[in-house]
Structures are given as C-alpha cells and as structure tokens.
mmCIF file of C-alpha atoms in Angstrom:
data_model
loop_
_atom_site.group_PDB
_atom_site.id
_atom_site.type_symbol
_atom_site.label_atom_id
_atom_site.label_comp_id
_atom_site.label_asym_id
_atom_site.label_seq_id
_atom_site.Cartn_x
_atom_site.Cartn_y
_atom_site.Cartn_z
ATOM 1 C CA UNK A 1 34.991 11.378 94.658
ATOM 2 C CA UNK A 2 38.495 11.401 93.198
ATOM 3 C CA UNK A 3 37.570 12.251 89.606
ATOM 4 C CA UNK A 4 38.268 15.885 88.780
ATOM 5 C CA UNK A 5 34.787 16.219 87.282
ATOM 6 C CA UNK A 6 33.327 15.554 90.728
ATOM 7 C CA UNK A 7 33.128 18.798 92.639
ATOM 8 C CA UNK A 8 31.613 19.877 95.904
ATOM 9 C CA UNK A 9 28.426 21.919 95.926
ATOM 10 C CA UNK A 10 30.311 24.974 97.166
ATOM 11 C CA UNK A 11 32.830 24.692 94.330
ATOM 12 C CA UNK A 12 30.035 24.153 91.865
ATOM 13 C CA UNK A 13 28.277 27.341 92.889
ATOM 14 C CA UNK A 14 31.475 29.273 92.257
ATOM 15 C CA UNK A 15 31.865 27.529 88.917
ATOM 16 C CA UNK A 16 28.245 28.226 88.046
ATOM 17 C CA UNK A 17 28.724 31.961 88.616
ATOM 18 C CA UNK A 18 31.755 31.940 86.348
ATOM 19 C CA UNK A 19 29.913 29.921 83.729
ATOM 20 C CA UNK A 20 27.026 32.384 83.778
ATOM 21 C CA UNK A 21 29.434 35.249 83.164
ATOM 22 C CA UNK A 22 30.904 33.415 80.200
ATOM 23 C CA UNK A 23 27.423 32.630 78.950
ATOM 24 C CA UNK A 24 26.589 36.307 79.081
ATOM 25 C CA UNK A 25 29.342 36.743 76.513
ATOM 26 C CA UNK A 26 28.600 33.843 74.303
ATOM 27 C CA UNK A 27 21.075 21.497 85.626
ATOM 28 C CA UNK A 28 30.559 10.195 103.553
ATOM 29 C CA UNK A 29 28.422 7.836 105.258
ATOM 30 C CA UNK A 30 28.586 8.301 109.043
ATOM 31 C CA UNK A 31 27.206 4.827 109.467
ATOM 32 C CA UNK A 32 27.659 2.444 106.548
ATOM 33 C CA UNK A 33 26.115 3.050 103.114
ATOM 34 C CA UNK A 34 22.666 1.689 102.359
ATOM 35 C CA UNK A 35 22.395 -1.405 100.259
ATOM 36 C CA UNK A 36 22.031 -0.578 96.590
ATOM 37 C CA UNK A 37 19.546 -3.384 96.149
ATOM 38 C CA UNK A 38 16.282 -1.632 95.383
ATOM 39 C CA UNK A 39 14.246 -4.682 96.286
ATOM 40 C CA UNK A 40 14.990 -4.276 100.011
ATOM 41 C CA UNK A 41 11.893 -4.683 102.110
ATOM 42 C CA UNK A 42 9.974 -1.835 103.706
ATOM 43 C CA UNK A 43 10.723 -3.340 107.108
ATOM 44 C CA UNK A 44 14.467 -3.270 106.501
ATOM 45 C CA UNK A 45 14.231 0.276 105.167
ATOM 46 C CA UNK A 46 12.314 1.421 108.233
ATOM 47 C CA UNK A 47 14.928 -0.133 110.475
ATOM 48 C CA UNK A 48 17.636 1.686 108.546
ATOM 49 C CA UNK A 49 15.778 4.967 108.980
ATOM 50 C CA UNK A 50 15.489 4.432 112.725
ATOM 51 C CA UNK A 51 19.209 3.728 112.867
ATOM 52 C CA UNK A 52 20.156 7.037 111.261
ATOM 53 C CA UNK A 53 21.239 5.493 107.973
ATOM 54 C CA UNK A 54 23.340 7.447 105.482
ATOM 55 C CA UNK A 55 22.523 7.024 101.808
ATOM 56 C CA UNK A 56 24.958 7.900 99.044
ATOM 57 C CA UNK A 57 23.052 9.879 96.400
ATOM 58 C CA UNK A 58 24.850 10.608 93.157
ATOM 59 C CA UNK A 59 23.496 13.692 91.384
ATOM 60 C CA UNK A 60 24.700 14.247 87.827
ATOM 61 C CA UNK A 61 23.926 17.472 85.995
ATOM 62 C CA UNK A 62 24.279 17.542 82.222
ATOM 63 C CA UNK A 63 25.397 21.150 81.822
ATOM 64 C CA UNK A 64 25.527 24.349 83.806
ATOM 65 C CA UNK A 65 22.469 26.398 82.924
ATOM 66 C CA UNK A 66 19.534 27.952 84.713
ATOM 67 C CA UNK A 67 16.891 25.245 84.188
ATOM 68 C CA UNK A 68 19.039 22.282 85.167
ATOM 69 C CA UNK A 69 20.722 24.105 88.040
ATOM 70 C CA UNK A 70 17.267 24.945 89.354
ATOM 71 C CA UNK A 71 16.362 21.247 89.335
ATOM 72 C CA UNK A 72 19.566 20.263 91.146
ATOM 73 C CA UNK A 73 18.992 22.863 93.854
ATOM 74 C CA UNK A 74 15.391 21.713 94.262
ATOM 75 C CA UNK A 75 16.398 18.047 94.517
ATOM 76 C CA UNK A 76 19.006 18.835 97.153
ATOM 77 C CA UNK A 77 16.711 21.044 99.190
ATOM 78 C CA UNK A 78 13.922 18.455 99.170
ATOM 79 C CA UNK A 79 16.328 15.645 100.122
ATOM 80 C CA UNK A 80 17.427 17.708 103.117
ATOM 81 C CA UNK A 81 13.782 18.099 104.177
ATOM 82 C CA UNK A 82 13.035 14.410 103.700
ATOM 83 C CA UNK A 83 16.173 13.383 105.544
ATOM 84 C CA UNK A 84 15.154 15.434 108.571
ATOM 85 C CA UNK A 85 11.648 13.977 108.448
ATOM 86 C CA UNK A 86 12.813 10.376 108.163
ATOM 87 C CA UNK A 87 15.842 10.559 110.436
ATOM 88 C CA UNK A 88 18.307 9.637 107.683
ATOM 89 C CA UNK A 89 21.066 11.428 105.801
ATOM 90 C CA UNK A 90 21.091 11.772 102.037
ATOM 91 C CA UNK A 91 24.741 12.434 101.243
ATOM 92 C CA UNK A 92 24.721 14.122 97.832
ATOM 93 C CA UNK A 93 27.457 16.694 98.437
ATOM 94 C CA UNK A 94 30.211 14.097 98.035
ATOM 95 C CA UNK A 95 28.669 12.618 94.896
ATOM 96 C CA UNK A 96 27.651 15.624 92.810
ATOM 97 C CA UNK A 97 29.030 16.084 89.292
ATOM 98 C CA UNK A 98 28.480 18.384 86.335
ATOM 99 C CA UNK A 99 29.442 16.902 82.960
ATOM 100 C CA UNK A 100 29.426 20.287 81.196
ATOM 101 C CA UNK A 101 27.755 18.666 78.187
ATOM 102 C CA UNK A 102 30.775 16.440 77.545
ATOM 103 C CA UNK A 103 30.035 12.785 76.825
ATOM 104 C CA UNK A 104 33.464 11.614 77.971
ATOM 105 C CA UNK A 105 32.821 13.353 81.288
ATOM 106 C CA UNK A 106 29.469 11.600 81.577
ATOM 107 C CA UNK A 107 31.050 8.220 80.937
ATOM 108 C CA UNK A 108 33.708 8.798 83.576
ATOM 109 C CA UNK A 109 31.209 10.158 86.089
ATOM 110 C CA UNK A 110 29.017 7.075 85.694
ATOM 111 C CA UNK A 111 31.965 4.751 86.208
ATOM 112 C CA UNK A 112 33.120 6.700 89.274
ATOM 113 C CA UNK A 113 29.695 6.681 90.912
ATOM 114 C CA UNK A 114 29.363 2.938 90.391
ATOM 115 C CA UNK A 115 32.848 2.481 91.810
ATOM 116 C CA UNK A 116 31.894 4.546 94.844
ATOM 117 C CA UNK A 117 28.907 2.297 95.459
ATOM 118 C CA UNK A 118 26.261 4.982 95.497
ATOM 119 C CA UNK A 119 22.763 3.888 96.437
ATOM 120 C CA UNK A 120 20.994 5.813 93.673
ATOM 121 C CA UNK A 121 21.900 8.128 90.806
ATOM 122 C CA UNK A 122 19.823 11.212 90.021
ATOM 123 C CA UNK A 123 20.366 11.978 86.331
ATOM 124 C CA UNK A 124 19.393 15.446 85.125
ATOM 125 C CA UNK A 125 18.489 15.624 81.404
ATOM 126 C CA UNK A 126 18.158 12.920 78.756
ATOM 127 C CA UNK A 127 21.848 12.403 77.793
ATOM 128 C CA UNK A 128 22.733 12.074 81.458
ATOM 129 C CA UNK A 129 20.011 9.503 82.089
ATOM 130 C CA UNK A 130 21.042 7.401 79.088
ATOM 131 C CA UNK A 131 24.682 7.349 80.152
ATOM 132 C CA UNK A 132 23.917 6.594 83.799
ATOM 133 C CA UNK A 133 21.583 3.749 82.783
ATOM 134 C CA UNK A 134 24.424 2.192 80.788
ATOM 135 C CA UNK A 135 26.813 2.689 83.695
ATOM 136 C CA UNK A 136 24.620 0.758 86.169
ATOM 137 C CA UNK A 137 23.818 -2.074 83.746
ATOM 138 C CA UNK A 138 25.539 -4.781 85.788
ATOM 139 C CA UNK A 139 24.529 -3.397 89.191
ATOM 140 C CA UNK A 140 21.403 -2.935 91.276
ATOM 141 C CA UNK A 141 21.868 0.835 91.482
ATOM 142 C CA UNK A 142 18.632 2.571 90.425
ATOM 143 C CA UNK A 143 18.593 5.673 88.239
ATOM 144 C CA UNK A 144 16.027 8.399 88.883
ATOM 145 C CA UNK A 145 16.024 10.948 86.072
ATOM 146 C CA UNK A 146 14.705 14.484 85.946
ATOM 147 C CA UNK A 147 13.851 16.694 82.956
ATOM 148 C CA UNK A 148 13.687 13.899 80.383
ATOM 149 C CA UNK A 149 11.260 15.342 77.872
ATOM 150 C CA UNK A 150 10.237 12.098 76.145
ATOM 151 C CA UNK A 151 11.062 9.007 78.253
ATOM 152 C CA UNK A 152 9.426 6.642 75.768
ATOM 153 C CA UNK A 153 11.409 7.948 72.793
ATOM 154 C CA UNK A 154 14.570 7.832 74.900
ATOM 155 C CA UNK A 155 13.920 4.134 75.526
ATOM 156 C CA UNK A 156 13.434 4.493 79.290
ATOM 157 C CA UNK A 157 9.743 3.640 79.509
ATOM 158 C CA UNK A 158 9.521 0.023 80.630
ATOM 159 C CA UNK A 159 13.294 -0.287 81.062
ATOM 160 C CA UNK A 160 14.384 -1.913 84.327
ATOM 161 C CA UNK A 161 16.140 0.063 87.038
ATOM 162 C CA UNK A 162 15.144 3.541 85.836
ATOM 163 C CA UNK A 163 12.287 5.971 86.425
ATOM 164 C CA UNK A 164 11.899 9.672 87.044
ATOM 165 C CA UNK A 165 10.174 12.889 86.064
ATOM 166 C CA UNK A 166 9.438 14.321 82.624
ATOM 167 C CA UNK A 167 9.233 17.950 81.518
ATOM 168 C CA UNK A 168 7.244 17.100 78.384
ATOM 169 C CA UNK A 169 6.089 20.251 76.618
ATOM 170 C CA UNK A 170 2.607 20.997 75.288
ATOM 171 C CA UNK A 171 3.819 22.543 72.047
ATOM 172 C CA UNK A 172 0.366 23.370 70.686
ATOM 173 C CA UNK A 173 -0.352 25.515 73.734
ATOM 174 C CA UNK A 174 2.786 27.588 73.303
ATOM 175 C CA UNK A 175 2.131 28.005 69.585
ATOM 176 C CA UNK A 176 -1.327 29.266 70.542
ATOM 177 C CA UNK A 177 0.378 31.880 72.727
ATOM 178 C CA UNK A 178 2.296 33.106 69.689
ATOM 179 C CA UNK A 179 -0.818 33.449 67.542
ATOM 180 C CA UNK A 180 -2.807 34.985 70.410
ATOM 181 C CA UNK A 181 -0.421 37.946 70.510
ATOM 182 C CA UNK A 182 0.216 37.895 66.743
ATOM 183 C CA UNK A 183 -3.070 36.825 65.076
ATOM 184 C CA UNK A 184 -1.832 37.747 61.595
ATOM 185 C CA UNK A 185 1.597 36.138 61.856
ATOM 186 C CA UNK A 186 2.667 34.402 58.639
ATOM 187 C CA UNK A 187 6.151 33.100 59.557
ATOM 188 C CA UNK A 188 7.574 31.685 62.777
ATOM 189 C CA UNK A 189 11.233 30.997 63.491
ATOM 190 C CA UNK A 190 12.301 27.692 65.025
ATOM 191 C CA UNK A 191 15.564 27.869 66.981
ATOM 192 C CA UNK A 192 17.015 24.666 68.431
ATOM 193 C CA UNK A 193 19.905 22.219 68.504
ATOM 194 C CA UNK A 194 19.429 19.280 66.118
ATOM 195 C CA UNK A 195 21.323 16.991 68.484
ATOM 196 C CA UNK A 196 19.033 17.637 71.455
ATOM 197 C CA UNK A 197 16.518 14.808 71.905
ATOM 198 C CA UNK A 198 14.323 17.124 73.956
ATOM 199 C CA UNK A 199 13.711 19.255 70.866
ATOM 200 C CA UNK A 200 12.837 16.540 68.354
ATOM 201 C CA UNK A 201 9.160 15.951 69.090
ATOM 202 C CA UNK A 202 8.426 19.531 70.062
ATOM 203 C CA UNK A 203 9.824 20.870 66.794
ATOM 204 C CA UNK A 204 7.861 18.252 64.831
ATOM 205 C CA UNK A 205 4.721 19.366 66.673
ATOM 206 C CA UNK A 206 5.492 23.023 65.964
ATOM 207 C CA UNK A 207 5.866 22.309 62.257
ATOM 208 C CA UNK A 208 2.580 20.396 62.244
ATOM 209 C CA UNK A 209 0.864 23.346 63.927
ATOM 210 C CA UNK A 210 2.256 25.756 61.353
ATOM 211 C CA UNK A 211 1.236 23.508 58.462
ATOM 212 C CA UNK A 212 -2.287 23.156 59.824
ATOM 213 C CA UNK A 213 -2.648 26.903 60.272
ATOM 214 C CA UNK A 214 -1.070 28.078 57.019
ATOM 215 C CA UNK A 215 1.992 29.538 58.739
ATOM 216 C CA UNK A 216 5.466 29.282 57.237
ATOM 217 C CA UNK A 217 8.427 28.395 59.406
ATOM 218 C CA UNK A 218 12.156 28.991 59.175
ATOM 219 C CA UNK A 219 14.547 26.667 61.015
ATOM 220 C CA UNK A 220 17.937 27.673 62.352
ATOM 221 C CA UNK A 221 20.190 25.490 64.477
ATOM 222 C CA UNK A 222 23.264 25.718 66.658
ATOM 223 C CA UNK A 223 25.316 23.374 68.812
ATOM 224 C CA UNK A 224 27.325 26.039 70.653
ATOM 225 C CA UNK A 225 26.537 29.459 72.082
ATOM 226 C CA UNK A 226 28.331 31.132 69.170
ATOM 227 C CA UNK A 227 26.347 29.095 66.638
ATOM 228 C CA UNK A 228 23.072 29.839 68.435
ATOM 229 C CA UNK A 229 23.933 33.542 68.312
ATOM 230 C CA UNK A 230 24.498 33.327 64.548
ATOM 231 C CA UNK A 231 21.265 31.365 64.143
ATOM 232 C CA UNK A 232 19.362 34.044 66.059
ATOM 233 C CA UNK A 233 20.826 36.745 63.830
ATOM 234 C CA UNK A 234 19.872 34.726 60.745
ATOM 235 C CA UNK A 235 16.250 34.496 61.941
ATOM 236 C CA UNK A 236 16.202 38.246 62.476
ATOM 237 C CA UNK A 237 17.612 38.798 58.987
ATOM 238 C CA UNK A 238 14.862 36.545 57.623
ATOM 239 C CA UNK A 239 12.281 38.905 59.095
ATOM 240 C CA UNK A 240 10.531 36.636 61.577
ATOM 241 C CA UNK A 241 8.461 38.316 64.258
ATOM 242 C CA UNK A 242 8.373 35.409 66.709
ATOM 243 C CA UNK A 243 10.714 32.496 67.470
ATOM 244 C CA UNK A 244 9.925 29.213 69.211
ATOM 245 C CA UNK A 245 12.484 27.182 71.193
ATOM 246 C CA UNK A 246 11.479 24.033 73.138
ATOM 247 C CA UNK A 247 13.236 22.718 76.262
ATOM 248 C CA UNK A 248 16.578 22.816 74.478
ATOM 249 C CA UNK A 249 19.679 22.734 76.699
ATOM 250 C CA UNK A 250 21.966 24.324 74.106
ATOM 251 C CA UNK A 251 19.735 27.337 73.496
ATOM 252 C CA UNK A 252 19.051 27.686 77.231
ATOM 253 C CA UNK A 253 22.796 27.895 77.834
ATOM 254 C CA UNK A 254 22.976 30.663 75.213
ATOM 255 C CA UNK A 255 19.885 32.620 76.265
ATOM 256 C CA UNK A 256 21.789 35.319 78.132
ATOM 257 C CA UNK A 257 23.758 35.910 74.934
ATOM 258 C CA UNK A 258 20.810 36.157 72.547
ATOM 259 C CA UNK A 259 17.874 37.711 74.367
ATOM 260 C CA UNK A 260 19.008 41.287 73.814
ATOM 261 C CA UNK A 261 19.683 40.540 70.137
ATOM 262 C CA UNK A 262 16.089 39.374 69.725
ATOM 263 C CA UNK A 263 14.609 42.168 71.843
ATOM 264 C CA UNK A 264 16.462 44.960 70.051
ATOM 265 C CA UNK A 265 15.187 43.564 66.745
ATOM 266 C CA UNK A 266 11.607 43.392 68.028
ATOM 267 C CA UNK A 267 11.510 39.587 67.881
ATOM 268 C CA UNK A 268 9.445 37.752 70.505
ATOM 269 C CA UNK A 269 11.162 34.622 71.847
ATOM 270 C CA UNK A 270 8.721 31.966 73.094
ATOM 271 C CA UNK A 271 10.388 29.124 74.967
ATOM 272 C CA UNK A 272 9.712 25.827 76.719
ATOM 273 C CA UNK A 273 10.684 26.687 80.311
ATOM 274 C CA UNK A 274 10.376 29.536 82.793
ATOM 275 C CA UNK A 275 14.149 29.692 83.163
ATOM 276 C CA UNK A 276 14.483 31.026 79.601
ATOM 277 C CA UNK A 277 12.318 34.001 80.613
ATOM 278 C CA UNK A 278 14.366 34.457 83.764
ATOM 279 C CA UNK A 279 17.395 34.709 81.486
ATOM 280 C CA UNK A 280 15.747 37.301 79.226
ATOM 281 C CA UNK A 281 13.391 35.554 76.790
ATOM 282 C CA UNK A 282 9.971 37.160 76.309
ATOM 283 C CA UNK A 283 7.975 34.084 77.369
ATOM 284 C CA UNK A 284 8.666 30.766 79.052
ATOM 285 C CA UNK A 285 5.961 28.111 79.153
ATOM 286 C CA UNK A 286 5.884 24.709 80.766
ATOM 287 C CA UNK A 287 6.432 22.897 84.008
ATOM 288 C CA UNK A 288 7.637 24.330 87.296
ATOM 289 C CA UNK A 289 11.235 23.093 87.579
ATOM 290 C CA UNK A 290 11.246 23.482 91.346
ATOM 291 C CA UNK A 291 8.236 21.158 91.510
ATOM 292 C CA UNK A 292 9.983 18.790 89.092
ATOM 293 C CA UNK A 293 13.050 18.607 91.326
ATOM 294 C CA UNK A 294 10.973 18.052 94.447
ATOM 295 C CA UNK A 295 9.071 15.193 92.830
ATOM 296 C CA UNK A 296 12.360 13.643 91.733
ATOM 297 C CA UNK A 297 13.664 13.762 95.291
ATOM 298 C CA UNK A 298 10.428 12.221 96.561
ATOM 299 C CA UNK A 299 10.966 9.258 94.246
ATOM 300 C CA UNK A 300 14.526 8.838 95.535
ATOM 301 C CA UNK A 301 13.243 8.724 99.111
ATOM 302 C CA UNK A 302 10.540 6.221 98.227
ATOM 303 C CA UNK A 303 13.161 3.898 96.750
ATOM 304 C CA UNK A 304 15.760 4.259 99.500
ATOM 305 C CA UNK A 305 13.521 4.592 102.563
ATOM 306 C CA UNK A 306 10.173 3.018 101.691
ATOM 307 C CA UNK A 307 11.305 -0.146 99.948
ATOM 308 C CA UNK A 308 9.887 0.843 96.553
ATOM 309 C CA UNK A 309 11.489 -0.210 93.282
ATOM 310 C CA UNK A 310 11.657 1.691 90.011
ATOM 311 C CA UNK A 311 8.983 -0.713 88.709
ATOM 312 C CA UNK A 312 6.677 0.513 91.481
ATOM 313 C CA UNK A 313 7.127 4.125 90.392
ATOM 314 C CA UNK A 314 6.091 4.984 86.819
ATOM 315 C CA UNK A 315 7.652 8.143 85.458
ATOM 316 C CA UNK A 316 5.752 11.316 86.254
ATOM 317 C CA UNK A 317 4.573 14.094 83.982
ATOM 318 C CA UNK A 318 3.220 17.463 85.094
ATOM 319 C CA UNK A 319 0.514 19.831 83.982
ATOM 320 C CA UNK A 320 1.842 22.289 81.443
ATOM 321 C CA UNK A 321 0.130 25.602 81.778
ATOM 322 C CA UNK A 322 2.379 28.070 83.599
ATOM 323 C CA UNK A 323 3.280 31.106 81.490
ATOM 324 C CA UNK A 324 6.242 33.181 82.635
ATOM 325 C CA UNK A 325 6.498 36.654 81.122
ATOM 326 C CA UNK A 326 9.667 38.716 81.350
ATOM 327 C CA UNK A 327 8.190 42.151 82.000
ATOM 328 C CA UNK A 328 11.384 44.013 81.065
ATOM 329 C CA UNK A 329 11.523 42.253 77.719
ATOM 330 C CA UNK A 330 7.804 42.771 77.186
ATOM 331 C CA UNK A 331 8.229 46.520 77.664
ATOM 332 C CA UNK A 332 11.337 46.622 75.463
ATOM 333 C CA UNK A 333 9.348 44.906 72.704
ATOM 334 C CA UNK A 334 6.763 47.682 72.900
ATOM 335 C CA UNK A 335 4.010 45.353 74.108
ATOM 336 C CA UNK A 336 1.406 46.205 76.728
ATOM 337 C CA UNK A 337 1.708 43.709 79.585
ATOM 338 C CA UNK A 338 -1.995 43.703 80.483
ATOM 339 C CA UNK A 339 -2.969 43.123 76.865
ATOM 340 C CA UNK A 340 -0.505 40.241 76.568
ATOM 341 C CA UNK A 341 -1.757 38.644 79.771
ATOM 342 C CA UNK A 342 -5.352 38.873 78.611
ATOM 343 C CA UNK A 343 -4.449 37.217 75.294
ATOM 344 C CA UNK A 344 -2.642 34.397 77.123
ATOM 345 C CA UNK A 345 -5.390 33.575 79.654
ATOM 346 C CA UNK A 346 -7.293 31.021 77.531
ATOM 347 C CA UNK A 347 -4.127 28.949 77.018
ATOM 348 C CA UNK A 348 -2.639 28.709 80.509
ATOM 349 C CA UNK A 349 -3.513 28.005 84.112
ATOM 350 C CA UNK A 350 -1.207 30.589 85.650
ATOM 351 C CA UNK A 351 0.774 33.685 84.623
ATOM 352 C CA UNK A 352 3.999 34.614 86.402
ATOM 353 C CA UNK A 353 5.908 37.874 85.938
ATOM 354 C CA UNK A 354 9.710 37.975 86.182
ATOM 355 C CA UNK A 355 12.648 40.207 85.329
ATOM 356 C CA UNK A 356 16.002 39.187 83.891
ATOM 357 C CA UNK A 357 18.606 37.611 86.158
ATOM 358 C CA UNK A 358 21.818 35.735 85.391
ATOM 359 C CA UNK A 359 21.482 33.481 88.424
ATOM 360 C CA UNK A 360 18.385 32.472 90.331
ATOM 361 C CA UNK A 361 17.011 29.763 92.567
#
C-alpha cells in the first residue's frame, strides 16, 4: 500500500523492537484478487481454491504492544497454514498496518484498504474494529475483529458485515485470585485508561465485587505511558497492596515501565491477559491470545474459502481460566510460588509460569 502507515511485516518487526525499547523507558495477487462479496457460493469458493486463488487480507493493529502483536502473529501463522491446506494464498504482508493508537491513522488505513480492494479486513482491538466497520460501510468487504472485549457494548453484535473473536474477561475470577492470596485485603487499586472501552465493564465489575465484599478501592487513570507511571506511583503512595488492570491497551503498552515500580514497592499487579505477566506483571489472567488469533484466522478462511458470511459466524468467546504467573516477580514480591499456585487452583483451569521478556511470540 502507498500510505506511509502501511508497512511490511519485516519493517514492522524492526519497528516493534524499537517501540519495545521506548516502552521500557516510558497488536500482490498472483492471480486476480478474490471477489469481496461475502455471499459468494461455496461452489465458487471451492473453484477459486482449486485455481490457486490469492486473497487480499488487510490486517490492522491498533497499537504496538505484546498482547496485540501476539494476536497478529498468530493470525498470520494460521493463515499460512490454512493457505497451504486449501491451496490458496492469503496475502496479508502487503496489507498490514499499525495505527499506533492514532485515530487519524486508523481512518486513513481504512480508506486505503478499501481503495486497494481487499477481500477482508482483520481488525485488532475495539477502536480498530469500529473504524474499519465505518470504512467498509458502502462496500461488501467483511470485517473480522479480534480482541474486542464487549462486542455488544461496542455495537457490533447483530451489525451486518462484521464478526470476530472476543477476549471478554471474567473479572470476578481475577478478583478472587487477589483475595485468595490476600484474604485480609481491605483496599484494592484499579489502574486503567478511562478512554478504553475494554476497561469499562471490567472496572464496573471490579467495583461491584469490592462493594459486595466490603473492600475499598482506589482508582487511578492514565492515557499515556508517563501518566500510567504517575498513576502507579500514586497507588503505591496510597498504600494499596494489590492492583487490578483489565485488558487495557494503554496500561499494557506501559507495563514494561511500571512493573518494577510495583514490584519494588511490594505491590501485586493482577491483570487481564498473559502478556502483562510476560512483560513483568505478577499475574495475568484470561484467554490465550494465540488461540484467539488462530480462531480469528479460521473465521477469515471460512468467509473467503467456504462461502460463509459474517451472519453465518456469530462472534466467539473463550473460556477464561488460564492464570499466568511471572515467577521472577513472584519471588521479588517475597511470595512462595507453590503457595500462590495452591491458592489459585480453585479459580482457574490452568496455571502457566513465565519470566519477564520485552518481546515474545
């Protein structure tokens, strides 16, 4: 694509490494493009597959951070597998873009992808999905989203030409993890970005949990890495022992900048995705983002190769229940890993141990 926000995968990986370093301081057709009409018959799709069809797949990432990058990599890897299986090519390398959390970038990216006549757009995160849906309004290009926490609240449920996968968080379960390790806790910190739709319901649920269990809560917000850092320091100054963050893109982007601040102060950071723990948080809880990306890619293939429409494919949710513990952070907090794992067992289906890494796949 000609737009400067459209970059190749190789360039993106270089950019991602640079972005991670900054974060430490502060997701061509070789034989004619497929028709973008999602109502194409299964017979026509099968014929296309036999003919070695090339499909243009736009993939739009909202911002460069561990969770969303993990989804993008998973989508791409699964599309490669499916392409080999079905005898088609999913050309995503020429139609990948990262908006870097800039709405003007998102708007331009959507317009460019429509102009390029892509066959489908994979939209990673809620703001991306909303913008891409608006961009395809007068076309037949379907949008398949990934990591939209609340599709109904975002207005996607029942909307034509859009479906995808949700990373909805079971907030009560993660609050139970906090109280399991800290049975006498009287105050919990809530760290999130007020502008992130993904945080709205989860924070409301966290407050309801605290109210029902006689626990006070202190809210601190930030819209940039610097603001999140100040919010983290304010929670420490307030004396909280544990902090909850849902699947919040802003805080995830800042995690490499704040995890040591929390750990050195003895504050346990409980978060809504495993990628937070991989970037230093004490605990991540929620869906497997690799699985989420794979399921997203499967939906793309069903639309492009199997003649399905978005109406045929309701959005998918996944079992929450995977706890990811950062063992380095656990030790630094002075907690016994085996004791923590035993306390967590009643509230999860699986426990995964990780150590801190700036980049991972």
